[in-house]
């Protein structure tokens, strides 16, 4: 009798079910400790958190401006979120922390990441939340958004999970010039091709950024349309 597909299959000495329980416990404990500290330091404003479903799968996707963005998204819901994180974090001295928290490693130097995509799809099929940064790197430019990769759109197309767009604006600072804010929008449903879904997601995130950013922040930003990025 094969054990393939069984949640009791052994991996590195632990069954899949046991690994899931360890991840869930570690994640909840870390958020219980770090969440209040994060709120105390940065006093974030969280808008539209009701758009994150209370159960069932969803891809959560938005802009990426700071290393702490995943923490901001994590404290916006009581649910566990599986975040796609760069492979170097998993391979670092503190990699066990990221692995224990259930993050999914992504090789940012590779053109395609089939292993990361399959892991994310598997998590969604189990009813989990997956956080993706379509820009694939932090945006240090004066562009409102960088070009979006197709990962979030493909995940949604393959699983039927909605995409919950978000925008992070403001400063990660004890004395911010602009208040740290995250704004979640209404779900983007997969439809047409992954390209169509990706374009709608891009436009939704851009619209949320315009609402979440102060006028002072916006005046320093340049907007390049989704179609224009494809011509560059």
Coordinates of N, CA and C in Angstrom, one line a residue:
X1 N 0.8 -1.2 0.0 CA 0.0 0.0 0.0 C 0.9 1.2 0.0
X2 N 0.7 2.1 -1.0 CA 1.5 3.3 -1.1 C 1.0 4.4 -0.1
X3 N 2.0 5.2 0.3 CA 1.6 6.3 1.2 C 1.7 7.6 0.5
X4 N 1.9 7.6 -0.8 CA 2.0 8.8 -1.6 C 0.6 9.5 -1.5
X5 N 0.6 10.8 -1.2 CA -0.6 11.6 -1.1 C -1.2 11.5 0.2
X6 N -0.7 10.7 1.1 CA -1.2 10.5 2.5 C -0.5 11.6 3.3
X7 N -1.3 12.3 4.2 CA -0.8 13.3 5.0 C 0.2 12.8 6.1
X8 N 0.3 11.5 6.2 CA 1.2 10.9 7.2 C 2.5 10.5 6.6
X9 N 2.7 10.8 5.3 CA 4.0 10.5 4.7 C 5.1 11.2 5.4
X10 N 6.2 10.5 5.6 CA 7.4 11.0 6.3 C 8.3 11.9 5.5
X11 N 8.6 13.1 6.0 CA 9.6 13.9 5.3 C 10.5 14.4 6.4
X12 N 11.8 14.1 6.2 CA 12.9 14.5 7.2 C 12.5 14.1 8.6
X13 N 11.9 12.9 8.7 CA 11.6 12.4 10.1 C 10.3 12.8 10.6
X14 N 9.6 13.7 9.9 CA 8.3 14.1 10.4 C 7.2 13.9 9.4
X15 N 6.0 13.5 9.8 CA 4.9 13.3 8.9 C 4.5 14.7 8.4
X16 N 3.8 14.8 7.3 CA 3.3 16.1 6.8 C 2.4 16.7 7.8
X17 N 1.5 15.9 8.4 CA 0.6 16.5 9.4 C 1.3 17.0 10.6
X18 N 2.4 16.4 11.0 CA 3.2 16.9 12.2 C 3.9 18.2 11.8
X19 N 4.5 18.2 10.6 CA 5.1 19.4 10.1 C 4.2 20.6 10.1
X20 N 3.0 20.3 9.6 CA 1.9 21.4 9.5 C 1.6 21.9 10.9
X21 N 1.5 21.0 11.9 CA 1.2 21.4 13.2 C 2.3 22.3 13.8
X22 N 3.5 21.8 13.6 CA 4.7 22.6 14.1 C 4.7 24.0 13.5
X23 N 4.5 24.1 12.2 CA 4.5 25.3 11.5 C 3.4 26.3 12.0
X24 N 2.2 25.7 12.2 CA 1.1 26.5 12.7 C 1.4 27.0 14.1
X25 N 1.9 26.2 15.0 CA 2.2 26.6 16.3 C 3.3 27.6 16.4
X26 N 4.4 27.4 15.6 CA 5.5 28.4 15.5 C 5.0 29.8 15.0
X27 N 4.2 29.7 13.9 CA 3.7 30.9 13.3 C 2.8 31.7 14.3
X28 N 1.9 31.0 15.0 CA 1.0 31.7 15.9 C 1.8 32.3 17.1
X29 N 2.7 31.5 17.6 CA 3.6 32.0 18.7 C 4.4 33.3 18.3
X30 N 5.0 33.2 17.1 CA 5.8 34.3 16.6 C 4.9 35.6 16.4
X31 N 3.7 35.4 15.9 CA 2.8 36.5 15.7 C 2.3 37.1 17.0
X32 N 2.1 36.2 18.0 CA 1.6 36.6 19.3 C 2.7 37.5 20.0
X33 N 4.0 37.2 19.7 CA 5.1 38.0 20.3 C 5.4 39.2 19.5
X34 N 5.6 39.0 18.2 CA 6.0 40.1 17.4 C 4.9 41.1 17.0
X35 N 3.7 40.6 16.9 CA 2.6 41.5 16.5 C 2.5 42.8 17.4
X36 N 2.3 42.6 18.7 CA 2.2 43.8 19.5 C 3.4 44.7 19.4
X37 N 4.6 44.2 19.3 CA 5.9 45.0 19.2 C 5.8 45.8 17.9
X38 N 5.4 45.1 16.8 CA 5.3 45.8 15.5 C 4.3 46.9 15.6
X39 N 3.1 46.7 16.2 CA 2.1 47.7 16.3 C 2.6 48.9 17.1
X40 N 3.3 48.6 18.2 CA 3.8 49.6 19.1 C 4.8 50.5 18.4
X41 N 5.7 49.9 17.6 CA 6.7 50.6 17.0 C 6.2 51.5 15.8
X42 N 5.4 50.9 15.0 CA 5.0 51.5 13.7 C 3.6 52.1 13.6
X43 N 2.7 51.7 14.6 CA 1.3 52.1 14.6 C 0.6 52.1 13.3
X44 N 0.6 51.0 12.6 CA 0.1 50.9 11.2 C -1.4 51.1 11.2
X45 N -1.9 51.7 10.1 CA -3.3 51.9 9.8 C -3.6 50.7 8.8
X46 N -4.6 49.9 9.2 CA -5.0 48.8 8.3 C -6.4 49.0 7.8
X47 N -6.6 49.2 6.5 CA -7.9 49.5 5.9 C -8.3 48.3 5.0
X48 N -9.6 48.0 5.1 CA -10.1 46.9 4.3 C -9.8 45.5 4.6
X49 N -9.4 45.3 5.9 CA -9.1 43.9 6.3 C -10.2 42.9 6.1
X50 N -11.5 43.4 6.1 CA -12.6 42.6 5.9 C -12.7 41.9 4.5
X51 N -11.8 42.4 3.6 CA -11.8 41.8 2.3 C -11.0 40.5 2.3
X52 N -10.2 40.3 3.3 CA -9.5 39.0 3.5 C -10.5 37.9 3.9
X53 N -10.7 36.9 3.2 CA -11.7 35.9 3.6 C -11.4 35.2 4.9
X54 N -12.5 35.0 5.7 CA -12.3 34.3 7.0 C -12.0 32.9 6.9
X55 N -12.3 32.3 5.7 CA -11.9 30.9 5.5 C -11.8 30.7 4.0
X56 N -11.2 29.5 3.6 CA -11.0 29.2 2.2 C -9.7 29.9 1.6
X57 N -9.3 29.4 0.4 CA -8.1 29.9 -0.2 C -8.2 31.3 -0.7
X58 N -7.1 32.0 -0.7 CA -6.9 33.3 -1.4 C -5.5 33.6 -1.6
X59 N -5.2 34.3 -2.7 CA -3.9 34.8 -3.0 C -3.9 36.3 -2.6
X60 N -3.0 36.7 -1.7 CA -2.9 38.1 -1.3 C -1.7 38.7 -2.0
X61 N -1.9 39.7 -2.7 CA -0.8 40.2 -3.6 C -0.8 41.8 -3.6
X62 N 0.4 42.3 -3.5 CA 0.5 43.8 -3.6 C 1.9 44.3 -3.8
X63 N 2.1 45.6 -3.6 CA 3.4 46.2 -3.8 C 4.4 45.8 -2.7
X64 N 5.7 46.0 -3.0 CA 6.7 45.6 -2.1 C 7.7 46.7 -1.9
X65 N 7.6 47.3 -0.7 CA 8.5 48.5 -0.4 C 9.5 48.3 0.7
X66 N 9.3 47.3 1.5 CA 10.2 47.1 2.7 C 10.2 45.6 3.1
X67 N 11.3 45.3 3.8 CA 11.5 43.9 4.2 C 10.4 43.5 5.2
X68 N 9.8 44.5 5.9 CA 8.8 44.2 6.9 C 7.4 44.1 6.4
X69 N 7.2 44.2 5.1 CA 5.9 44.1 4.5 C 5.1 42.8 4.8
X70 N 5.8 41.7 4.8 CA 5.1 40.4 5.2 C 4.5 40.5 6.6
X71 N 5.3 41.1 7.5 CA 4.8 41.2 8.9 C 3.5 42.1 9.0
X72 N 3.5 43.2 8.2 CA 2.4 44.0 8.2 C 1.1 43.3 7.6
X73 N 1.3 42.5 6.6 CA 0.2 41.7 6.1 C -0.2 40.6 7.1
X74 N 0.8 40.0 7.8 CA 0.4 38.9 8.7 C -0.5 39.4 9.9
X75 N -0.2 40.6 10.4 CA -1.0 41.1 11.5 C -2.3 41.7 11.1
X76 N -2.6 41.7 9.8 CA -3.9 42.2 9.3 C -5.0 41.2 9.3
X77 N -4.7 39.9 9.7 CA -5.7 38.9 9.7 C -5.3 37.9 10.9
X78 N -6.3 37.2 11.4 CA -6.0 36.2 12.4 C -5.6 34.9 11.8
X79 N -5.7 34.8 10.5 CA -5.4 33.5 9.8 C -3.9 33.4 9.6
X80 N -3.4 32.2 9.3 CA -2.0 31.9 9.0 C -1.8 32.2 7.5
X81 N -0.7 32.9 7.2 CA -0.4 33.3 5.8 C 0.9 32.6 5.4
X82 N 0.9 31.9 4.3 CA 2.1 31.4 3.7 C 2.7 32.4 2.7
X83 N 3.8 32.9 3.1 CA 4.5 34.0 2.3 C 5.6 33.4 1.4
X84 N 5.6 33.9 0.1 CA 6.7 33.5 -0.7 C 7.9 34.4 -0.3
X85 N 9.0 33.8 0.0 CA 10.2 34.6 0.4 C 11.4 34.1 -0.3
X86 N 12.4 35.0 -0.5 CA 13.5 34.7 -1.3 C 14.3 33.5 -0.7
X87 N 14.9 32.7 -1.6 CA 15.5 31.5 -1.2 C 16.7 31.7 -0.3
X88 N 17.4 32.9 -0.4 CA 18.5 33.2 0.4 C 18.2 33.2 1.9
X89 N 16.9 33.6 2.2 CA 16.5 33.6 3.6 C 16.4 32.2 4.2
X90 N 15.9 31.3 3.3 CA 15.8 29.9 3.8 C 17.2 29.2 3.9
X91 N 18.2 29.7 3.2 CA 19.5 29.1 3.2 C 20.5 29.8 4.2
X92 N 20.0 30.9 4.8 CA 20.8 31.7 5.7 C 21.0 31.0 7.1
X93 N 21.7 31.6 8.0 CA 22.0 31.0 9.3 C 20.7 30.9 10.1
X94 N 19.7 31.8 9.8 CA 18.4 31.8 10.5 C 17.3 31.3 9.6
X95 N 17.7 30.5 8.6 CA 16.8 29.9 7.7 C 15.7 29.0 8.4
X96 N 16.1 28.4 9.5 CA 15.1 27.5 10.2 C 13.9 28.4 10.7
X97 N 14.1 29.7 11.0 CA 13.0 30.5 11.4 C 11.9 30.7 10.3
X98 N 12.5 30.9 9.1 CA 11.6 31.0 7.9 C 10.9 29.7 7.5
X99 N 11.7 28.7 7.6 CA 11.1 27.3 7.3 C 10.0 27.0 8.3
X100 N 10.3 27.3 9.6 CA 9.3 27.0 10.6 C 8.0 27.8 10.5
X101 N 8.2 29.0 9.9 CA 7.0 29.9 9.8 C 6.2 29.5 8.5
X102 N 6.7 28.5 7.8 CA 5.9 28.0 6.6 C 6.1 28.9 5.4
X103 N 7.1 29.7 5.3 CA 7.3 30.5 4.1 C 7.7 29.6 2.9
X104 N 7.5 30.0 1.7 CA 7.8 29.2 0.5 C 9.0 29.9 -0.2
X105 N 10.1 29.1 -0.3 CA 11.3 29.7 -0.9 C 11.1 30.0 -2.4
X106 N 11.7 31.1 -2.9 CA 11.6 31.5 -4.3 C 13.0 31.9 -4.7
X107 N 13.5 31.4 -5.8 CA 14.8 31.8 -6.4 C 14.6 33.0 -7.3
X108 N 15.0 34.1 -6.8 CA 14.7 35.4 -7.5 C 15.7 35.5 -8.7
X109 N 16.7 34.7 -8.8 CA 17.6 34.7 -9.9 C 17.2 33.8 -11.1
X110 N 16.2 33.0 -10.8 CA 15.7 32.1 -11.9 C 14.6 32.7 -12.6
X111 N 14.5 32.4 -13.9 CA 13.5 32.9 -14.8 C 12.1 32.3 -14.4
X112 N 12.1 31.1 -14.0 CA 10.9 30.4 -13.6 C 11.2 29.7 -12.3
X113 N 10.1 29.6 -11.5 CA 10.2 28.9 -10.2 C 9.1 27.9 -10.0
X114 N 9.2 26.8 -10.7 CA 8.1 25.8 -10.7 C 7.9 25.2 -9.3
X115 N 9.0 25.0 -8.5 CA 8.8 24.4 -7.2 C 8.0 25.3 -6.3
X116 N 8.3 26.6 -6.3 CA 7.6 27.6 -5.5 C 6.1 27.7 -6.0
X117 N 5.9 27.7 -7.3 CA 4.5 27.7 -7.8 C 3.7 26.5 -7.3
X118 N 4.3 25.3 -7.4 CA 3.6 24.1 -7.0 C 3.3 24.1 -5.5
X119 N 4.3 24.6 -4.7 CA 4.1 24.6 -3.3 C 2.9 25.6 -2.9
X120 N 2.9 26.7 -3.6 CA 1.8 27.7 -3.4 C 0.5 27.2 -3.8
X121 N 0.4 26.5 -5.0 CA -0.8 25.9 -5.5 C -1.3 24.9 -4.5
X122 N -0.4 24.0 -4.0 CA -0.8 23.0 -3.0 C -1.3 23.6 -1.8
X123 N -0.7 24.7 -1.3 CA -1.3 25.4 -0.1 C -2.7 25.9 -0.3
X124 N -2.9 26.5 -1.5 CA -4.2 27.1 -1.8 C -5.2 26.0 -1.9
X125 N -4.9 24.8 -2.5 CA -5.8 23.7 -2.6 C -6.2 23.1 -1.3
X126 N -5.3 23.4 -0.3 CA -5.7 23.0 1.1 C -6.4 24.1 1.9
X127 N -6.8 25.2 1.2 CA -7.6 26.2 1.8 C -6.8 27.3 2.5
X128 N -5.5 27.4 2.2 CA -4.7 28.4 2.9 C -4.6 29.7 2.2
X129 N -4.0 30.7 2.9 CA -3.8 32.0 2.3 C -2.3 32.1 1.9
X130 N -2.0 32.6 0.7 CA -0.7 32.7 0.2 C -0.4 34.2 -0.2
X131 N 0.7 34.8 0.4 CA 1.1 36.2 0.1 C 2.2 36.2 -0.9
X132 N 1.9 37.0 -2.0 CA 2.9 37.1 -3.1 C 3.2 38.6 -3.4
X133 N 4.4 38.8 -3.7 CA 4.8 40.2 -4.2 C 5.1 40.1 -5.7
X134 N 4.1 40.5 -6.5 CA 4.3 40.3 -8.0 C 5.5 41.1 -8.5
X135 N 5.9 42.2 -7.8 CA 7.0 42.9 -8.3 C 8.3 42.1 -8.2
X136 N 8.3 41.1 -7.3 CA 9.4 40.2 -7.1 C 10.6 40.8 -6.4
X137 N 10.6 42.1 -6.1 CA 11.7 42.7 -5.4 C 11.2 44.0 -4.8
X138 N 11.9 44.6 -3.8 CA 11.5 45.8 -3.2 C 11.7 47.0 -4.3
X139 N 10.7 47.9 -4.2 CA 10.7 49.0 -5.2 C 11.4 50.2 -4.6
X140 N 12.6 50.5 -5.0 CA 13.4 51.6 -4.5 C 13.3 52.8 -5.5
X141 N 12.6 52.6 -6.6 CA 12.6 53.6 -7.7 C 11.5 54.7 -7.5
X142 N 11.4 55.6 -8.4 CA 10.3 56.6 -8.4 C 9.1 56.1 -9.1
X143 N 9.1 54.8 -9.6 CA 7.9 54.2 -10.2 C 6.9 53.9 -9.2
X144 N 5.6 54.1 -9.4 CA 4.6 53.7 -8.5 C 4.6 52.2 -8.3
X145 N 4.7 51.5 -9.4 CA 4.8 50.0 -9.4 C 5.9 49.6 -10.4
X146 N 6.5 48.5 -10.1 CA 7.4 47.8 -11.1 C 6.6 46.8 -11.8
X147 N 7.1 46.2 -12.9 CA 6.3 45.2 -13.7 C 5.9 44.1 -12.8
X148 N 4.7 43.5 -13.1 CA 4.3 42.4 -12.3 C 4.6 41.1 -13.0
X149 N 5.2 40.1 -12.2 CA 5.3 38.8 -12.7 C 4.0 38.1 -12.6
X150 N 3.9 36.9 -13.2 CA 2.6 36.3 -13.4 C 2.2 35.3 -12.3
X151 N 3.0 35.1 -11.3 CA 2.8 34.1 -10.3 C 1.4 34.1 -9.6
X152 N 1.0 35.3 -9.2 CA -0.3 35.4 -8.5 C -1.4 35.1 -9.4
X153 N -1.4 35.6 -10.7 CA -2.4 35.3 -11.6 C -2.5 33.8 -12.0
X154 N -1.4 33.2 -12.1 CA -1.3 31.7 -12.4 C -1.9 30.9 -11.3
X155 N -1.5 31.3 -10.1 CA -2.0 30.6 -8.9 C -3.5 30.7 -8.8
X156 N -4.1 31.8 -9.1 CA -5.5 32.0 -9.1 C -6.2 31.3 -10.2
X157 N -5.6 31.3 -11.4 CA -6.2 30.5 -12.5 C -6.2 29.0 -12.2
X158 N -5.2 28.5 -11.6 CA -5.1 27.1 -11.4 C -5.9 26.6 -10.3
X159 N -6.2 27.4 -9.3 CA -7.0 27.0 -8.1 C -8.4 27.5 -8.0
X160 N -8.6 28.6 -8.7 CA -9.9 29.3 -8.6 C -10.0 30.2 -7.4
X161 N -8.8 30.3 -6.7 CA -8.8 31.2 -5.5 C -8.8 32.7 -5.9
X162 N -9.5 33.5 -5.2 CA -9.5 35.0 -5.6 C -8.2 35.6 -5.2
X163 N -7.9 36.7 -5.8 CA -6.7 37.5 -5.4 C -7.2 38.7 -4.6
X164 N -6.6 38.9 -3.4 CA -6.9 40.0 -2.6 C -5.8 41.1 -2.8
X165 N -6.1 42.2 -3.5 CA -5.0 43.1 -3.8 C -4.8 44.0 -2.5
X166 N -3.5 44.5 -2.4 CA -3.2 45.4 -1.3 C -2.2 46.4 -1.7
X167 N -2.1 47.5 -1.0 CA -1.1 48.5 -1.2 C -0.5 48.9 0.1
X168 N 0.8 49.0 0.2 CA 1.5 49.4 1.4 C 2.1 50.8 1.1
X169 N 1.8 51.8 1.9 CA 2.3 53.2 1.8 C 2.7 53.7 3.1
X170 N 3.5 54.8 3.1 CA 4.0 55.4 4.3 C 5.3 54.9 4.7
X171 N 5.7 55.2 5.9 CA 7.1 54.9 6.4 C 7.1 53.9 7.5
X172 N 8.1 53.0 7.5 CA 8.5 52.2 8.6 C 9.4 52.9 9.5
X173 N 8.9 53.8 10.3 CA 9.7 54.6 11.1 C 9.1 54.9 12.5
X174 N 9.9 55.1 13.5 CA 9.3 55.5 14.8 C 8.7 56.9 14.8
X175 N 9.2 57.7 13.9 CA 8.7 59.1 13.7 C 8.5 59.3 12.2
X176 N 7.4 58.7 11.7 CA 7.2 58.7 10.3 C 6.7 60.1 9.7
X177 N 7.2 60.4 8.6 CA 6.6 61.6 7.9 C 5.3 61.3 7.3
X178 N 5.1 60.0 6.9 CA 3.9 59.5 6.3 C 3.5 58.3 7.1
X179 N 2.3 58.2 7.7 CA 1.8 57.1 8.5 C 1.8 55.8 7.7
X180 N 2.4 54.8 8.3 CA 2.4 53.5 7.7 C 1.0 53.0 7.5
X181 N 0.6 52.6 6.3 CA -0.8 52.2 5.9 C -0.7 51.0 5.0
X182 N -1.6 50.1 5.2 CA -1.9 49.0 4.3 C -3.4 49.1 3.9
X183 N -3.7 49.0 2.7 CA -5.1 49.0 2.2 C -5.4 47.8 1.4
X184 N -6.4 47.0 1.8 CA -6.8 45.9 1.0 C -8.0 46.2 0.2
X185 N -8.0 45.7 -1.1 CA -9.1 46.0 -2.0 C -10.0 44.8 -2.1
X186 N -11.1 44.9 -2.9 CA -12.0 43.9 -3.2 C -11.4 42.8 -4.0
X187 N -11.8 41.5 -3.9 CA -11.2 40.4 -4.6 C -11.1 40.6 -6.1
X188 N -10.0 40.2 -6.7 CA -9.9 40.1 -8.2 C -10.1 38.6 -8.6
X189 N -11.0 38.3 -9.4 CA -11.3 36.9 -9.7 C -10.6 36.6 -11.0
X190 N -10.0 35.4 -11.1 CA -9.4 35.0 -12.3 C -10.4 34.9 -13.5
X191 N -9.9 35.3 -14.7 CA -10.8 35.3 -15.8 C -10.0 35.6 -17.1
X192 N -10.4 35.0 -18.2 CA -9.6 35.2 -19.4 C -8.3 34.5 -19.3
X193 N -7.2 35.1 -19.7 CA -5.9 34.6 -19.6 C -5.2 35.1 -18.3
X194 N -4.1 34.4 -17.9 CA -3.3 35.0 -16.8 C -2.8 36.4 -17.1
X195 N -2.6 36.8 -18.3 CA -2.2 38.1 -18.6 C -3.3 39.1 -18.3
X196 N -4.6 38.7 -18.6 CA -5.7 39.6 -18.3 C -5.9 39.8 -16.8
X197 N -5.7 38.6 -16.1 CA -5.8 38.7 -14.6 C -4.7 39.5 -14.0
X198 N -3.5 39.4 -14.6 CA -2.4 40.1 -14.1 C -2.5 41.6 -14.3
X199 N -3.1 42.0 -15.5 CA -3.3 43.4 -15.8 C -4.3 44.0 -14.8
X200 N -5.4 43.3 -14.5 CA -6.4 43.8 -13.6 C -5.9 43.9 -12.2
X201 N -5.0 43.0 -11.8 CA -4.4 43.1 -10.5 C -3.5 44.3 -10.4
X202 N -2.7 44.5 -11.4 CA -1.8 45.6 -11.5 C -2.6 46.9 -11.3
X203 N -3.7 47.1 -12.1 CA -4.5 48.3 -12.0 C -5.1 48.5 -10.7
X204 N -5.6 47.4 -10.0 CA -6.2 47.5 -8.7 C -5.2 47.9 -7.7
X205 N -4.0 47.3 -7.7 CA -2.9 47.7 -6.7 C -2.5 49.2 -6.9
X206 N -2.4 49.6 -8.2 CA -2.1 51.0 -8.5 C -3.2 51.9 -7.9
X207 N -4.4 51.6 -8.1 CA -5.5 52.4 -7.6 C -5.5 52.5 -6.1
X208 N -5.2 51.3 -5.4 CA -5.1 51.3 -4.0 C -4.0 52.2 -3.5
X209 N -2.9 52.2 -4.2 CA -1.7 53.0 -3.8 C -2.1 54.5 -3.9
X210 N -2.8 54.9 -4.9 CA -3.2 56.3 -5.1 C -4.1 56.7 -3.9
X211 N -4.9 55.8 -3.4 CA -5.8 56.1 -2.2 C -5.0 56.1 -0.9
X212 N -4.0 55.2 -0.8 CA -3.3 55.0 0.5 C -2.2 56.0 0.7
X213 N -1.6 56.5 -0.4 CA -0.5 57.4 -0.4 C -1.0 58.9 -0.1
X214 N -0.1 59.6 0.6 CA -0.4 61.0 0.7 C -0.1 61.8 -0.6
X215 N -0.6 63.0 -0.7 CA -0.3 63.7 -1.9 C 1.2 64.0 -2.1
X216 N 1.9 64.2 -0.9 CA 3.3 64.4 -0.9 C 4.1 63.2 -1.5
X217 N 3.6 62.0 -1.1 CA 4.3 60.8 -1.6 C 4.0 60.6 -3.1
X218 N 2.8 60.8 -3.5 CA 2.4 60.6 -4.9 C 3.1 61.5 -5.9
X219 N 3.3 62.7 -5.5 CA 3.9 63.7 -6.4 C 5.3 63.3 -6.8
X220 N 6.0 62.4 -6.0 CA 7.3 62.0 -6.3 C 7.3 60.7 -7.1
X221 N 6.1 60.2 -7.5 CA 6.0 58.9 -8.2 C 5.6 59.1 -9.6
X222 N 6.1 58.2 -10.4 CA 5.7 58.1 -11.9 C 4.9 56.8 -12.1
X223 N 3.8 56.9 -12.9 CA 3.1 55.7 -13.1 C 3.3 55.3 -14.6
X224 N 3.7 54.0 -14.7 CA 3.9 53.4 -16.0 C 2.8 52.3 -16.1
X225 N 2.0 52.4 -17.2 CA 0.8 51.5 -17.3 C 1.3 50.1 -17.6
X226 N 0.4 49.1 -17.3 CA 0.8 47.7 -17.5 C 1.2 47.4 -18.9
X227 N 0.4 48.0 -19.9 CA 0.8 47.8 -21.3 C 2.1 48.4 -21.7
X228 N 2.4 49.6 -21.1 CA 3.7 50.2 -21.4 C 4.9 49.4 -20.9
X229 N 4.8 48.8 -19.8 CA 5.9 47.9 -19.3 C 6.2 46.8 -20.3
X230 N 5.1 46.3 -21.0 CA 5.3 45.2 -21.9 C 6.1 45.7 -23.2
X231 N 6.1 47.0 -23.4 CA 6.8 47.5 -24.6 C 8.3 47.9 -24.3
X232 N 8.6 47.9 -23.0 CA 10.0 48.3 -22.6 C 11.0 47.2 -22.8

